[in-house]
Amino acid sequence: MFKCGELLKGLSYECTRGSIDKSIEEVVYDSRKITKDCLFICICGYNVDGHSFAAQAVEKGAGALVVQKDVELPADADVTVIRVEDTRYAMAFISAAYFGHPADRMKIIGITGTKGKTTTTYLIKSILEKAGYKVGLVGTIEEIIGDKHIPADNTTPESFLLQQYFRQMADAGCQIVVMEVASQGLKLHRTQGFTFEIGIFTNLEPDHIGPNEHADFEEYMACKGLLFRQCRHGIVNRDDVHVEQVTQGHTCDLETYGFSPEADLYAQELRLVNKPGELGIAFRVRGKMDFQVEVPAPGRFSVYNALTAIAVCNHFQVEEEKIREALLDAHVKGRIEMVPVSDRFTLLIDYAHNAMSLESLLTTLREYEPGRLVCLFGCGGNRSKLRRYEMGEVSGRLADLTIVTSDNPRFEEPMDIIHDIEEGMAKTEGRFVEICDRKEAIAYAIDQGLPGDIIVLAGKGHEDYQEIKGVKYHMDERELIAEILKERNVRS
């Protein structure tokens, strides 16, 4: 049990009704979970405003309300009302206090940027664990607490849930937490209430701009920059053209990485690695450290991801040999994930689900001079048709063969989506086939694989479901591949 005032430390507020000495049993921000003597935080959501449930919360026995605007309450209600400027901001501090400030017991590493966040979190976790640290993870795919893996709903969870995870990680003995920090998470104050030990900036390209996201690129960039006013130490990509704007007004010390010899840590002597069924890249680390590394993932962006991880692990004084070993072992589900199928060609799964990420992926794979570059993908239903046209045009221009299939059709007809993709492909001279059933499409790609081919299954990545007419059906591409190979073996 807490006194209301104990949960408000560090916040600017006004008690407009009742007393801050009120006893609080629980903190709640979902009106459906209100309990007797809880503190209910009225959040202004995109679709629902928690303030509209204030009277109902009091009727159910809430002991205190945190509000940012006036609410109508019964005159005789025994309730404390706390007025703040922004209830989301307040929730982050209240949640941290409610869970006992668990972030203070660990080193928190936050990674922001348009691309590379997910892969880099896993690389850092892999290296630090190789060095003997116990590491928790918060990200797009999952939260990892010891041996427990919790599927993620948001890249950066709501502040209450984030602090709850921190508490579980601290109790599990985690010394370090590495987490993805989305621009939306920063905009909505989900990462307030604690200080990051290290903040990382990977890169910035136009994304997440539109309704319920960011008004424009300037706001998107400004939100990314908030991380560097919430961390002690910043590690940033010197090569990105937006790095100075993103770090403007930073309150942390900064170090840089990249390909430029002017960076504190930089890569030289790049060499593509092309083994049967596997693509990678080797390079030499220079600057603050000096050693040779190899990463079992293709392209320059894999070098950036590895440099970021190396810079972080240097901060924790991890030995070079441990870094080398961990980078070779690190694999991220659904991020340029190689799936062993044949020594004759390479097959990989990747989450690329928009034109920007697909172009980056296919351009990278082209550098490995494949016999053919084969791209299999679809697009999600009930989303902008522009994405379909753009992805069709990208694949038609960069792939030798495109297999157009179904992704998450949601409430649309799969063939309608496929025909939209083909409108984009019509602007190119690219060859394509349409196979609506995703398993059949994958089987076709495998059966038609030629020596030297690189086949990429794009769009699903780590997802293990297909959403059709409002229902999520289990579908994991790795399992589909295994089934296809088993069926082929049975026939032979």
Coordinates of N, CA, C and O in Angstrom, one line a residue, residues 242-415:
H242 N 21.2 13.2 -40.7 CA 20.4 13.9 -39.8 C 21.0 13.9 -38.3 O 20.3 14.3 -37.4
V243 N 22.2 13.4 -38.2 CA 22.7 13.1 -36.8 C 22.8 14.4 -36.0 O 22.5 14.4 -34.8
E244 N 23.2 15.5 -36.6 CA 23.3 16.7 -35.9 C 22.0 17.3 -35.4 O 21.9 17.8 -34.3
Q245 N 21.0 17.2 -36.3 CA 19.6 17.6 -35.9 C 19.0 16.7 -34.8 O 18.4 17.2 -33.9
V246 N 19.3 15.4 -34.9 CA 18.7 14.5 -33.9 C 19.3 14.7 -32.6 O 18.6 14.6 -31.5
T247 N 20.6 15.0 -32.5 CA 21.3 15.2 -31.2 C 21.3 16.6 -30.7 O 21.9 16.9 -29.7
Q248 N 20.7 17.5 -31.5 CA 20.6 18.9 -31.1 C 20.0 19.1 -29.7 O 18.9 18.5 -29.4
G249 N 20.6 19.8 -28.8 CA 20.1 20.0 -27.4 C 20.4 18.8 -26.5 O 19.8 18.7 -25.4
H250 N 21.3 17.9 -26.9 CA 21.5 16.7 -26.1 C 22.1 17.1 -24.8 O 22.9 18.1 -24.6
T251 N 21.9 16.3 -23.7 CA 22.4 16.6 -22.4 C 23.4 15.5 -22.0 O 23.8 15.5 -20.8
C252 N 23.7 14.6 -22.9 CA 24.7 13.5 -22.6 C 26.0 13.7 -23.4 O 26.0 14.6 -24.2
D253 N 27.0 13.0 -23.0 CA 28.2 13.0 -23.8 C 28.0 12.1 -25.0 O 27.2 11.1 -24.9
L254 N 28.7 12.3 -26.1 CA 28.4 11.6 -27.4 C 29.7 11.0 -27.9 O 30.8 11.5 -27.8
E255 N 29.6 9.7 -28.4 CA 30.6 9.2 -29.2 C 30.0 8.6 -30.5 O 28.8 8.4 -30.6
T256 N 30.8 8.5 -31.5 CA 30.3 8.2 -32.9 C 30.8 6.9 -33.4 O 31.9 6.4 -33.0
Y257 N 30.1 6.3 -34.4 CA 30.5 5.2 -35.2 C 30.1 5.4 -36.6 O 29.3 6.2 -36.9
G258 N 30.7 4.6 -37.5 CA 30.3 4.7 -38.9 C 31.5 4.2 -39.8 O 32.3 3.4 -39.4
F259 N 31.5 4.6 -41.1 CA 32.5 4.3 -42.0 C 33.6 5.4 -42.1 O 34.7 5.1 -42.6
S260 N 33.3 6.5 -41.6 CA 34.2 7.7 -41.7 C 35.3 7.5 -40.7 O 35.1 7.2 -39.5
P261 N 36.6 7.6 -41.1 CA 37.7 7.6 -40.2 C 37.6 8.6 -39.1 O 38.4 8.5 -38.1
E262 N 36.8 9.6 -39.2 CA 36.6 10.6 -38.2 C 35.7 10.2 -37.1 O 35.6 10.8 -36.0
A263 N 35.1 9.0 -37.2 CA 34.2 8.5 -36.2 C 35.1 7.9 -35.1 O 36.3 7.5 -35.3
D264 N 34.6 7.8 -33.9 CA 35.4 7.2 -32.8 C 35.6 5.7 -33.0 O 36.6 5.2 -32.6
L265 N 34.6 5.0 -33.7 CA 34.8 3.6 -34.0 C 34.3 3.5 -35.4 O 33.2 3.9 -35.8
Y266 N 35.1 2.9 -36.3 CA 34.8 2.8 -37.7 C 35.2 1.5 -38.4 O 36.0 0.8 -37.8
A267 N 34.6 1.2 -39.5 CA 34.8 0.0 -40.2 C 35.6 0.2 -41.5 O 35.4 1.2 -42.2
Q268 N 36.6 -0.6 -41.7 CA 37.4 -0.6 -43.0 C 37.6 -2.0 -43.5 O 37.2 -3.0 -42.9
E269 N 38.1 -2.1 -44.7 CA 38.4 -3.4 -45.4 C 37.2 -4.3 -45.4 O 37.3 -5.5 -45.0
L270 N 36.1 -3.8 -45.9 CA 34.9 -4.7 -46.0 C 35.1 -5.8 -47.1 O 35.7 -5.6 -48.1
R271 N 34.6 -7.0 -46.7 CA 34.7 -8.1 -47.6 C 33.4 -9.0 -47.5 O 33.0 -9.4 -46.5
L272 N 32.8 -9.2 -48.7 CA 31.6 -10.0 -48.7 C 31.9 -11.4 -48.5 O 32.9 -11.9 -49.0
V273 N 31.1 -12.1 -47.7 CA 31.3 -13.5 -47.4 C 30.1 -14.3 -48.0 O 28.9 -14.0 -47.7
N274 N 30.4 -15.2 -48.9 CA 29.3 -16.0 -49.6 C 29.6 -17.4 -49.5 O 30.5 -18.0 -50.2
K275 N 29.0 -18.1 -48.5 CA 29.2 -19.5 -48.3 C 27.9 -20.3 -48.8 O 26.9 -19.6 -48.9
P276 N 28.0 -21.6 -49.0 CA 26.8 -22.3 -49.4 C 25.6 -22.1 -48.4 O 25.8 -22.4 -47.2
G277 N 24.6 -21.5 -48.9 CA 23.4 -21.3 -48.0 C 23.5 -20.1 -47.0 O 22.7 -20.0 -46.2
E278 N 24.6 -19.4 -47.1 CA 24.8 -18.3 -46.1 C 25.5 -17.1 -46.7 O 26.5 -17.3 -47.5
L279 N 25.1 -15.9 -46.3 CA 25.7 -14.7 -46.8 C 26.2 -13.9 -45.5 O 25.5 -13.9 -44.5
G280 N 27.3 -13.2 -45.7 CA 27.8 -12.5 -44.5 C 28.7 -11.4 -45.0 O 28.8 -11.1 -46.2
I281 N 29.3 -10.7 -44.0 CA 30.3 -9.7 -44.4 C 31.4 -9.6 -43.3 O 31.1 -9.8 -42.1
A282 N 32.6 -9.4 -43.7 CA 33.7 -9.3 -42.8 C 34.3 -7.9 -42.9 O 34.2 -7.3 -44.0
F283 N 34.9 -7.4 -41.8 CA 35.5 -6.1 -41.8 C 36.4 -5.9 -40.7 O 36.5 -6.7 -39.8
R284 N 37.2 -4.8 -40.7 CA 38.1 -4.5 -39.6 C 37.6 -3.3 -38.8 O 37.2 -2.3 -39.4
V285 N 37.6 -3.5 -37.5 CA 37.2 -2.4 -36.6 C 38.4 -1.5 -36.3 O 39.4 -2.0 -36.0
R286 N 38.2 -0.2 -36.5 CA 39.3 0.7 -36.2 C 38.8 1.8 -35.2 O 37.7 1.9 -34.9
G287 N 39.8 2.6 -34.8 CA 39.5 3.7 -33.9 C 39.7 3.3 -32.4 O 40.8 2.9 -32.1
K288 N 38.7 3.3 -31.6 CA 38.8 3.0 -30.2 C 39.2 1.5 -30.0 O 39.7 1.2 -28.9
M289 N 38.9 0.7 -31.0 CA 39.3 -0.7 -30.9 C 40.0 -1.1 -32.3 O 39.8 -0.4 -33.3
D290 N 40.7 -2.2 -32.3 CA 41.3 -2.6 -33.6 C 41.3 -4.1 -33.7 O 42.2 -4.8 -33.0
F291 N 40.4 -4.7 -34.4 CA 40.4 -6.1 -34.6 C 39.5 -6.5 -35.8 O 38.7 -5.7 -36.3
Q292 N 39.6 -7.7 -36.2 CA 38.8 -8.2 -37.4 C 37.6 -9.0 -36.9 O 37.6 -9.7 -35.9
V293 N 36.4 -8.7 -37.6 CA 35.2 -9.4 -37.3 C 34.5 -9.9 -38.5 O 34.7 -9.4 -39.6
E294 N 33.6 -10.9 -38.3 CA 32.7 -11.4 -39.4 C 31.3 -11.5 -38.8 O 31.1 -12.0 -37.7
V295 N 30.4 -11.1 -39.6 CA 29.0 -11.1 -39.2 C 28.2 -12.0 -40.2 O 28.3 -11.8 -41.4
P296 N 27.4 -13.0 -39.7 CA 26.7 -13.9 -40.7 C 25.4 -13.3 -41.2 O 24.3 -13.9 -41.1
A297 N 25.5 -12.0 -41.6 CA 24.3 -11.3 -42.2 C 24.9 -10.4 -43.3 O 26.0 -9.8 -43.1
P298 N 24.2 -10.2 -44.4 CA 24.8 -9.4 -45.5 C 24.7 -7.9 -45.4 O 23.8 -7.4 -44.7
G299 N 25.5 -7.2 -46.1 CA 25.3 -5.8 -46.4 C 26.0 -4.8 -45.4 O 26.3 -5.2 -44.3
R300 N 26.0 -3.6 -45.9 CA 26.6 -2.5 -45.1 C 25.8 -2.2 -43.9 O 26.3 -1.8 -42.8
F301 N 24.4 -2.4 -43.9 CA 23.6 -2.2 -42.7 C 24.0 -3.2 -41.6 O 23.8 -2.9 -40.4
S302 N 24.4 -4.3 -42.0 CA 24.9 -5.3 -41.0 C 26.2 -4.8 -40.3 O 26.4 -5.1 -39.1
V303 N 27.0 -4.1 -41.1 CA 28.2 -3.5 -40.5 C 27.8 -2.5 -39.5 O 28.4 -2.4 -38.4
Y304 N 26.9 -1.6 -39.8 CA 26.4 -0.6 -38.9 C 25.9 -1.2 -37.6 O 26.2 -0.8 -36.5
N305 N 25.0 -2.2 -37.8 CA 24.4 -2.9 -36.6 C 25.5 -3.5 -35.7 O 25.5 -3.3 -34.5
A306 N 26.5 -4.1 -36.3 CA 27.6 -4.7 -35.6 C 28.5 -3.6 -34.9 O 28.9 -3.8 -33.7
L307 N 28.7 -2.5 -35.6 CA 29.5 -1.4 -35.0 C 28.8 -0.9 -33.8 O 29.5 -0.5 -32.8
T308 N 27.5 -0.7 -33.9 CA 26.7 -0.2 -32.7 C 26.9 -1.1 -31.5 O 27.2 -0.7 -30.4
A309 N 26.8 -2.4 -31.8 CA 26.9 -3.4 -30.7 C 28.3 -3.4 -30.1 O 28.5 -3.4 -28.9
I310 N 29.3 -3.3 -31.0 CA 30.7 -3.2 -30.5 C 30.9 -2.0 -29.6 O 31.6 -2.1 -28.6
A311 N 30.4 -0.9 -30.1 CA 30.6 0.4 -29.3 C 30.0 0.3 -27.9 O 30.6 0.7 -26.9
V312 N 28.8 -0.3 -27.8 CA 28.2 -0.5 -26.5 C 29.0 -1.5 -25.6 O 29.2 -1.2 -24.5
C313 N 29.4 -2.6 -26.2 CA 30.1 -3.6 -25.5 C 31.5 -3.1 -25.0 O 32.0 -3.5 -24.0
N314 N 32.1 -2.2 -25.8 CA 33.3 -1.6 -25.4 C 33.1 -0.7 -24.1 O 33.9 -0.6 -23.2
H315 N 31.9 -0.1 -24.1 CA 31.6 0.7 -22.9 C 31.5 -0.2 -21.6 O 31.8 0.2 -20.5
F316 N 31.2 -1.5 -21.8 CA 31.1 -2.4 -20.7 C 32.4 -3.3 -20.6 O 32.4 -4.3 -19.9
Q317 N 33.4 -2.8 -21.4 CA 34.8 -3.4 -21.3 C 34.8 -4.9 -21.7 O 35.5 -5.7 -21.0
V318 N 34.0 -5.3 -22.7 CA 33.9 -6.7 -23.1 C 35.2 -7.0 -24.0 O 35.6 -6.2 -24.8
E319 N 35.8 -8.1 -23.8 CA 37.0 -8.5 -24.5 C 36.7 -8.7 -26.0 O 35.6 -9.2 -26.4
E320 N 37.7 -8.4 -26.8 CA 37.5 -8.5 -28.3 C 37.2 -9.9 -28.7 O 36.3 -10.1 -29.6
E321 N 37.8 -10.9 -28.1 CA 37.5 -12.3 -28.5 C 36.0 -12.6 -28.2 O 35.4 -13.3 -29.0
K322 N 35.5 -12.2 -27.1 CA 34.1 -12.4 -26.8 C 33.2 -11.7 -27.8 O 32.1 -12.3 -28.2
I323 N 33.5 -10.5 -28.2 CA 32.7 -9.8 -29.2 C 32.7 -10.6 -30.5 O 31.7 -10.8 -31.2
R324 N 33.9 -11.0 -31.0 CA 34.0 -11.8 -32.2 C 33.2 -13.1 -32.2 O 32.4 -13.3 -33.1
E325 N 33.3 -13.8 -31.1 CA 32.5 -15.1 -31.0 C 31.0 -14.8 -31.0 O 30.2 -15.5 -31.7
A326 N 30.6 -13.8 -30.3 CA 29.1 -13.5 -30.1 C 28.6 -13.0 -31.5 O 27.4 -13.4 -31.8
L327 N 29.3 -12.2 -32.2 CA 28.8 -11.7 -33.5 C 28.6 -12.8 -34.5 O 27.7 -12.9 -35.3
L328 N 29.5 -13.8 -34.4 CA 29.3 -15.0 -35.3 C 28.1 -15.9 -35.0 O 27.5 -16.5 -35.8
D329 N 27.8 -15.9 -33.7 CA 26.7 -16.7 -33.2 C 25.3 -16.1 -33.3 O 24.3 -16.7 -33.2
A330 N 25.3 -14.7 -33.4 CA 24.0 -14.0 -33.2 C 23.2 -14.1 -34.4 O 23.6 -13.9 -35.6
H331 N 21.9 -14.5 -34.2 CA 20.9 -14.6 -35.3 C 19.6 -14.0 -34.8 O 19.2 -14.2 -33.6
V332 N 18.9 -13.2 -35.6 CA 17.7 -12.6 -35.2 C 16.5 -13.1 -36.0 O 16.6 -13.1 -37.2
K333 N 15.5 -13.6 -35.3 CA 14.4 -14.2 -36.0 C 13.7 -13.2 -37.0 O 13.3 -12.1 -36.5
G334 N 13.6 -13.5 -38.2 CA 12.9 -12.7 -39.2 C 13.7 -11.5 -39.7 O 13.1 -10.7 -40.4
R335 N 14.9 -11.4 -39.3 CA 15.8 -10.3 -39.8 C 16.9 -10.9 -40.6 O 17.9 -11.4 -40.1
I336 N 16.8 -10.8 -41.9 CA 17.8 -11.5 -42.8 C 18.2 -12.9 -42.3 O 19.3 -13.2 -42.1
E337 N 17.2 -13.6 -41.9 CA 17.3 -14.9 -41.3 C 17.5 -16.0 -42.4 O 16.7 -16.3 -43.2
M338 N 18.7 -16.6 -42.4 CA 19.0 -17.7 -43.3 C 18.4 -19.0 -42.9 O 18.5 -19.4 -41.7
V339 N 17.7 -19.6 -43.8 CA 17.0 -20.9 -43.5 C 17.7 -22.0 -44.4 O 17.6 -21.9 -45.6
P340 N 18.4 -23.0 -43.8 CA 19.1 -24.0 -44.5 C 18.1 -24.8 -45.3 O 17.2 -25.5 -44.8
V341 N 18.2 -24.8 -46.7 CA 17.3 -25.6 -47.5 C 18.1 -26.4 -48.5 O 17.9 -27.5 -48.8
S342 N 19.1 -25.7 -49.1 CA 19.9 -26.4 -50.2 C 21.3 -25.7 -50.2 O 21.4 -24.5 -50.0
D343 N 22.3 -26.5 -50.6 CA 23.6 -25.9 -50.8 C 23.7 -25.2 -52.2 O 24.7 -24.5 -52.5
R344 N 22.7 -25.4 -53.0 CA 22.7 -24.9 -54.3 C 22.3 -23.4 -54.4 O 22.7 -22.6 -55.2
F345 N 21.4 -23.0 -53.4 CA 20.9 -21.6 -53.4 C 20.7 -21.2 -51.9 O 20.7 -22.0 -51.0
T346 N 20.5 -19.9 -51.7 CA 20.4 -19.3 -50.4 C 18.9 -18.9 -50.3 O 18.4 -18.2 -51.1
L347 N 18.3 -19.3 -49.1 CA 16.9 -18.8 -48.9 C 16.9 -18.1 -47.5 O 17.5 -18.5 -46.5
L348 N 16.3 -16.9 -47.5 CA 16.2 -16.2 -46.3 C 14.9 -15.5 -46.1 O 14.1 -15.3 -47.0
I349 N 14.6 -15.3 -44.8 CA 13.3 -14.6 -44.4 C 13.6 -13.3 -43.8 O 14.6 -13.1 -43.0
D350 N 12.8 -12.3 -44.2 CA 13.1 -10.9 -43.7 C 11.8 -10.2 -43.5 O 10.8 -10.4 -44.2
Y351 N 11.8 -9.2 -42.6 CA 10.6 -8.5 -42.2 C 10.2 -7.3 -43.2 O 9.2 -6.7 -43.0
A352 N 11.1 -7.1 -44.2 CA 10.9 -6.0 -45.1 C 9.4 -5.9 -45.6 O 9.0 -6.8 -46.3
H353 N 8.7 -4.9 -45.1 CA 7.3 -4.9 -45.4 C 6.8 -3.5 -45.9 O 5.6 -3.2 -46.0
N354 N 7.8 -2.7 -46.4 CA 7.4 -1.5 -47.1 C 8.5 -1.3 -48.2 O 9.5 -2.0 -48.2
A355 N 8.3 -0.3 -49.1 CA 9.1 -0.1 -50.2 C 10.6 0.2 -49.8 O 11.5 -0.3 -50.4
M356 N 10.7 1.1 -48.8 CA 12.0 1.5 -48.3 C 12.9 0.3 -47.8 O 14.0 0.2 -48.2
S357 N 12.3 -0.5 -47.0 CA 13.0 -1.6 -46.4 C 13.3 -2.7 -47.5 O 14.3 -3.3 -47.5
L358 N 12.3 -2.9 -48.4 CA 12.5 -3.9 -49.5 C 13.6 -3.5 -50.4 O 14.4 -4.3 -50.8
E359 N 13.6 -2.2 -50.8 CA 14.7 -1.7 -51.7 C 16.0 -1.9 -51.0 O 17.0 -2.3 -51.7
S360 N 16.1 -1.5 -49.8 CA 17.4 -1.7 -49.1 C 17.9 -3.1 -49.1 O 19.0 -3.4 -49.3
L361 N 16.9 -4.0 -48.8 CA 17.3 -5.5 -48.7 C 17.7 -6.0 -50.1 O 18.7 -6.6 -50.2
L362 N 16.9 -5.7 -51.1 CA 17.2 -6.3 -52.4 C 18.5 -5.7 -53.0 O 19.3 -6.4 -53.7
T363 N 18.7 -4.4 -52.8 CA 19.9 -3.7 -53.2 C 21.2 -4.4 -52.6 O 22.2 -4.7 -53.2
T364 N 21.0 -4.7 -51.3 CA 22.1 -5.3 -50.6 C 22.4 -6.7 -51.2 O 23.6 -7.1 -51.4
L365 N 21.3 -7.5 -51.4 CA 21.5 -8.9 -51.9 C 22.1 -8.9 -53.3 O 22.8 -9.8 -53.7
R366 N 21.8 -7.8 -54.1 CA 22.4 -7.7 -55.4 C 23.9 -7.7 -55.4 O 24.5 -8.2 -56.3
E367 N 24.4 -7.1 -54.3 CA 25.9 -7.0 -54.2 C 26.6 -8.4 -54.2 O 27.8 -8.5 -54.5
Y368 N 25.8 -9.4 -53.9 CA 26.4 -10.8 -53.8 C 26.3 -11.5 -55.1 O 26.6 -12.7 -55.2
E369 N 25.9 -10.8 -56.2 CA 25.9 -11.3 -57.6 C 25.2 -12.6 -57.7 O 25.9 -13.6 -58.1
P370 N 24.0 -12.7 -57.3 CA 23.3 -14.0 -57.4 C 23.0 -14.5 -58.8 O 23.0 -13.6 -59.7
G371 N 22.9 -15.8 -59.0 CA 22.5 -16.2 -60.3 C 21.1 -15.6 -60.7 O 21.0 -15.0 -61.8
R372 N 20.2 -15.6 -59.8 CA 18.9 -14.9 -59.9 C 18.6 -14.4 -58.5 O 18.9 -15.0 -57.5
L373 N 18.0 -13.2 -58.4 CA 17.4 -12.7 -57.1 C 15.9 -12.9 -57.2 O 15.2 -12.3 -58.1
V374 N 15.4 -13.8 -56.4 CA 13.9 -14.1 -56.4 C 13.3 -13.5 -55.1 O 13.8 -13.7 -54.0
C375 N 12.3 -12.7 -55.3 CA 11.6 -12.1 -54.2 C 10.1 -12.5 -54.1 O 9.4 -12.4 -55.0
L376 N 9.8 -13.1 -52.9 CA 8.4 -13.5 -52.7 C 7.8 -12.6 -51.6 O 8.4 -12.4 -50.5
F377 N 6.7 -11.9 -51.9 CA 6.1 -11.1 -50.9 C 4.6 -10.8 -51.2 O 4.1 -11.1 -52.3
G378 N 3.9 -10.3 -50.2 CA 2.5 -9.8 -50.4 C 2.4 -8.5 -49.6 O 3.4 -8.0 -49.1
C379 N 1.2 -8.0 -49.5 CA 1.0 -6.7 -48.7 C -0.2 -6.9 -47.8 O -1.1 -7.7 -48.1
G380 N -0.2 -6.2 -46.7 CA -1.3 -6.3 -45.8 C -2.6 -5.6 -46.2 O -2.5 -4.6 -47.0
G381 N -3.7 -6.2 -45.9 CA -5.0 -5.6 -46.2 C -5.3 -4.5 -45.3 O -4.8 -4.3 -44.2
N382 N -6.3 -3.7 -45.7 CA -6.8 -2.5 -44.9 C -5.7 -1.5 -44.6 O -5.6 -1.0 -43.5
R383 N -4.7 -1.4 -45.5 CA -3.6 -0.4 -45.4 C -3.6 0.3 -46.7 O -4.2 0.0 -47.7
S384 N -2.7 1.4 -46.8 CA -2.6 2.2 -47.9 C -2.3 1.4 -49.2 O -1.3 0.5 -49.2
K385 N -3.0 1.6 -50.3 CA -2.7 1.0 -51.5 C -1.3 1.4 -52.1 O -0.7 0.7 -52.9
L386 N -0.9 2.6 -51.7 CA 0.3 3.2 -52.2 C 1.5 2.3 -51.9 O 2.4 2.1 -52.7
R387 N 1.5 1.6 -50.7 CA 2.5 0.7 -50.3 C 2.6 -0.5 -51.3 O 3.7 -0.9 -51.6
R388 N 1.5 -0.9 -51.7 CA 1.4 -2.1 -52.7 C 2.1 -1.7 -54.0 O 2.9 -2.4 -54.6
Y389 N 1.7 -0.5 -54.5 CA 2.2 -0.1 -55.8 C 3.7 0.1 -55.7 O 4.5 -0.3 -56.6
E390 N 4.2 0.7 -54.6 CA 5.6 1.0 -54.4 C 6.4 -0.3 -54.3 O 7.5 -0.4 -54.9
M391 N 5.9 -1.2 -53.5 CA 6.7 -2.5 -53.3 C 6.7 -3.3 -54.6 O 7.7 -3.9 -54.9
G392 N 5.6 -3.3 -55.3 CA 5.6 -3.9 -56.6 C 6.6 -3.4 -57.6 O 7.3 -4.1 -58.2
E393 N 6.7 -2.0 -57.6 CA 7.7 -1.4 -58.4 C 9.1 -1.7 -58.0 O 10.0 -1.9 -58.9
V394 N 9.4 -1.7 -56.7 CA 10.7 -2.0 -56.2 C 11.1 -3.4 -56.6 O 12.2 -3.6 -57.1
S395 N 10.3 -4.4 -56.3 CA 10.6 -5.7 -56.6 C 10.7 -6.0 -58.1 O 11.6 -6.7 -58.6
G396 N 9.8 -5.3 -58.9 CA 9.9 -5.5 -60.4 C 11.2 -4.9 -60.9 O 11.8 -5.5 -61.9
R397 N 11.7 -3.9 -60.3 CA 13.0 -3.3 -60.8 C 14.2 -4.0 -60.3 O 15.2 -4.1 -61.1
L398 N 14.2 -4.6 -59.1 CA 15.4 -5.1 -58.5 C 15.5 -6.7 -58.5 O 16.6 -7.2 -58.5
A399 N 14.4 -7.4 -58.6 CA 14.4 -8.8 -58.6 C 14.3 -9.4 -60.0 O 13.7 -8.8 -60.9
D400 N 14.9 -10.5 -60.2 CA 14.8 -11.2 -61.5 C 13.5 -11.9 -61.6 O 13.0 -12.1 -62.7
L401 N 13.0 -12.3 -60.5 CA 11.6 -13.0 -60.5 C 10.9 -12.6 -59.2 O 11.5 -12.7 -58.1
T402 N 9.7 -12.2 -59.3 CA 8.9 -11.8 -58.1 C 7.7 -12.9 -58.1 O 7.0 -13.1 -59.1
I403 N 7.5 -13.4 -56.9 CA 6.4 -14.3 -56.6 C 5.5 -13.5 -55.7 O 5.7 -13.3 -54.5
V404 N 4.3 -13.1 -56.3 CA 3.4 -12.3 -55.6 C 2.4 -13.2 -54.9 O 1.7 -14.0 -55.5
T405 N 2.2 -13.0 -53.6 CA 1.4 -13.9 -52.8 C 0.6 -13.1 -51.7 O 0.6 -11.9 -51.8
S406 N 0.0 -13.9 -50.8 CA -0.8 -13.2 -49.7 C 0.0 -13.0 -48.5 O 0.9 -13.8 -48.1
D407 N -0.2 -11.9 -47.8 CA 0.4 -11.6 -46.5 C -0.6 -11.7 -45.4 O -1.1 -12.8 -45.1
N408 N -1.0 -10.6 -44.9 CA -2.2 -10.5 -43.9 C -3.3 -9.8 -44.6 O -3.4 -8.6 -44.5
P409 N -4.2 -10.5 -45.3 CA -5.2 -9.8 -46.1 C -6.3 -9.1 -45.3 O -7.0 -8.2 -45.7
R410 N -6.3 -9.4 -44.0 CA -7.3 -8.9 -43.1 C -8.7 -9.0 -43.7 O -9.1 -10.0 -43.9
F411 N -9.4 -7.8 -43.9 CA -10.8 -7.9 -44.3 C -10.9 -7.7 -45.9 O -12.0 -7.5 -46.4
E412 N -9.7 -7.7 -46.5 CA -9.8 -7.6 -48.0 C -9.6 -8.9 -48.7 O -9.2 -9.9 -48.0
E413 N -10.0 -9.0 -49.9 CA -9.8 -10.2 -50.7 C -8.3 -10.3 -51.1 O -7.8 -9.3 -51.7
P414 N -7.6 -11.4 -50.9 CA -6.2 -11.5 -51.2 C -5.9 -11.2 -52.7 O -4.9 -10.5 -53.0
M415 N -6.7 -11.6 -53.6 CA -6.4 -11.3 -55.0 C -6.5 -9.9 -55.4 O -5.8 -9.4 -56.3

